[in-house]
XYZ file of C-alpha atoms in Angstrom:
220
model
C 72.102 109.452 118.682
C 73.330 113.350 119.425
C 76.669 114.337 118.664
C 77.894 116.663 121.377
C 79.467 119.765 120.846
C 77.408 120.601 117.525
C 80.129 118.440 115.137
C 81.762 115.921 114.855
C 84.683 115.002 112.498
C 86.176 112.420 111.027
C 89.152 112.061 108.692
C 89.694 108.995 106.577
C 93.456 108.854 105.619
C 96.559 107.452 105.015
C 99.366 108.801 102.841
C 99.035 105.988 99.933
C 96.594 105.566 97.349
C 94.462 102.432 96.630
C 93.691 101.738 100.168
C 90.131 102.531 99.629
C 89.809 105.789 101.402
C 87.082 106.962 99.179
C 84.787 104.042 99.603
C 84.874 104.202 102.788
C 84.662 107.989 103.330
C 81.199 107.780 101.331
C 79.842 104.416 102.682
C 80.549 105.270 106.443
C 78.415 109.041 105.116
C 75.390 106.986 103.123
C 74.660 104.461 106.396
C 75.172 107.202 109.087
C 72.496 109.022 106.715
C 70.447 105.948 106.730
C 70.405 106.015 110.645
C 68.792 109.634 110.266
C 72.298 111.647 110.820
C 72.930 114.963 109.402
C 76.058 114.292 107.426
C 78.557 116.305 104.805
C 81.316 115.079 103.006
C 84.173 117.338 102.551
C 86.422 116.116 99.185
C 89.878 117.240 99.683
C 91.157 114.850 97.008
C 92.877 116.814 93.714
C 91.237 113.604 91.828
C 87.634 114.597 93.240
C 87.268 110.917 93.778
C 83.933 111.743 96.235
C 82.630 114.877 94.041
C 83.071 112.273 91.101
C 80.828 109.260 92.913
C 78.269 112.235 93.734
C 77.989 113.110 89.771
C 77.490 109.800 88.862
C 74.364 109.143 91.519
C 73.173 112.722 89.691
C 73.529 111.258 86.156
C 72.019 107.861 87.108
C 69.155 110.546 88.926
C 69.109 112.191 84.964
C 68.263 108.637 83.308
C 65.642 107.647 85.700
C 63.553 110.400 85.127
C 63.841 110.722 81.151
C 62.970 106.958 81.462
C 60.228 107.852 84.049
C 59.489 111.135 85.472
C 57.283 109.824 87.986
C 60.715 107.971 89.174
C 61.652 108.370 92.877
C 64.490 110.791 92.939
C 67.778 108.764 93.146
C 70.301 110.787 95.168
C 72.904 110.650 97.820
C 71.453 112.050 101.058
C 74.271 114.492 101.781
C 75.857 116.970 100.279
C 79.554 116.582 98.979
C 81.750 119.505 99.293
C 84.864 120.583 97.801
C 87.599 121.865 99.899
C 91.640 122.534 100.584
C 94.022 123.177 102.690
C 93.332 126.681 103.947
C 89.974 125.344 105.102
C 91.443 122.238 107.135
C 93.739 124.189 108.867
C 90.711 126.263 110.210
C 88.537 123.289 112.166
C 86.631 125.725 114.180
C 85.117 127.424 110.849
C 84.163 123.964 109.970
C 82.566 123.237 113.184
C 81.009 126.290 112.271
C 79.143 125.719 108.911
C 78.537 122.064 109.155
C 76.555 120.343 111.877
C 75.982 116.644 112.859
C 78.975 114.422 111.251
C 81.717 115.283 108.871
C 83.730 112.935 107.115
C 86.961 114.384 105.177
C 88.407 112.195 102.113
C 92.097 113.100 101.645
C 94.419 112.568 98.655
C 97.213 109.793 98.854
C 100.161 112.036 98.327
C 99.727 115.687 99.035
C 101.348 115.970 102.597
C 99.951 119.301 103.839
C 96.410 118.725 102.867
C 96.598 115.055 104.061
C 98.360 116.310 107.393
C 95.785 120.031 107.613
C 92.846 116.844 107.592
C 94.562 114.563 110.560
C 94.929 118.069 112.433
C 91.387 118.852 111.877
C 89.481 115.400 112.683
C 88.132 114.280 116.170
C 88.929 110.296 114.991
C 90.943 109.411 112.348
C 89.976 106.528 110.171
C 93.113 104.937 108.219
C 92.135 102.419 105.776
C 94.809 100.022 105.432
C 95.238 96.986 102.481
C 97.019 93.907 103.851
C 100.830 94.696 102.936
C 104.245 95.487 104.105
C 103.610 98.905 102.362
C 99.615 99.716 103.398
C 101.130 98.665 106.962
C 104.121 100.969 106.752
C 102.378 104.045 106.056
C 99.695 103.219 108.416
C 101.523 103.313 111.146
C 103.124 106.565 110.057
C 99.411 107.893 109.637
C 98.754 106.528 113.119
C 101.732 108.082 114.509
C 100.790 111.488 112.968
C 97.215 111.454 114.190
C 94.795 111.700 117.835
C 92.697 108.940 118.225
C 93.310 106.953 114.996
C 92.181 103.539 114.396
C 93.000 101.280 111.402
C 90.677 99.709 109.050
C 91.617 96.868 106.980
C 90.586 97.008 103.782
C 90.382 94.441 100.960
C 91.363 91.618 102.748
C 91.293 88.290 101.498
C 89.956 86.026 104.484
C 91.393 83.408 105.859
C 94.910 83.917 104.494
C 98.121 84.102 105.886
C 98.924 87.438 105.097
C 95.671 88.506 106.377
C 96.087 86.915 109.882
C 99.985 88.862 110.010
C 98.745 92.109 109.228
C 96.543 91.647 112.257
C 99.144 90.722 114.111
C 101.057 93.221 113.589
C 98.893 95.831 114.678
C 98.118 94.220 118.041
C 101.594 93.818 118.474
C 102.834 97.325 117.841
C 99.968 98.723 119.760
C 98.059 100.403 116.871
C 94.031 100.120 117.413
C 92.075 98.829 114.510
C 88.450 98.113 114.045
C 87.383 94.231 114.888
C 85.277 94.204 111.190
C 87.873 94.278 108.211
C 86.213 95.125 104.163
C 86.941 91.715 102.606
C 87.772 91.877 98.773
C 84.591 91.490 97.195
C 83.265 92.639 93.831
C 80.147 94.045 95.668
C 82.126 96.334 97.695
C 83.964 97.718 94.400
C 80.491 98.187 92.466
C 79.657 100.858 94.890
C 81.386 103.130 93.562
C 79.219 105.932 92.111
C 76.110 104.394 93.876
C 73.858 104.689 96.612
C 74.075 101.108 97.058
C 75.850 100.753 100.415
C 73.969 97.993 102.056
C 76.683 96.058 103.310
C 77.253 94.248 106.831
C 80.736 94.861 107.210
C 80.556 98.698 106.633
C 77.497 98.247 109.045
C 79.868 97.149 111.163
C 82.052 99.532 111.047
C 79.621 102.601 111.870
C 78.828 100.570 114.689
C 81.892 100.247 116.155
C 82.487 104.153 115.192
C 79.336 105.317 117.075
C 80.891 103.088 120.486
C 84.293 104.183 120.331
C 82.990 108.550 119.826
C 80.581 107.210 122.645
C 83.744 106.378 125.122
C 85.666 109.253 124.461
C 82.047 111.284 124.953
C 81.512 112.530 121.390
C 78.724 111.266 120.932
C 75.555 110.428 122.958
C 73.277 107.307 121.676
């Protein structure tokens, strides 16, 4: 796969907490890395969710090496770089500095940072739980974004709430991933690890690549 124009920027954003932004950012980054892609995660969240994820992986690597100095290194396959609104307001500098895929993880409530990240993104992925509050915030984020796509997360399958959420998005003409991320312990347990062998997120990556191919940003 070839990224056109040197760099593609994927922003993961919704002006609300608890929707799975950091998990989505890191899962996509790890799965793209496993496909052989060059990836950088920019952590603009003031709580440092992606940065802490990287720290947990580094701690686990040290523990394994202490137990067995010959152990295979346990590391993320990509850097996590802390960033801020000033950087995000200069996307061309981001493109000059980083090649391949740049994934921006965003805070839940800093409107200036979130909007700067949205403006910088070639595509904005909007994680959204199937709830009235999340759908409202997702709609507002979608309206502020170019090439926005909603990703339903923490979905309980075969529930009325899940069905209604999908119907509402479709009726409003809001683009969404066909794949949904279901509410499972395995997803929660991914935090701070490199174990992202998740069929749902793998499917999201393929849908994302297909979409980027359609809008001529990547070439498979």
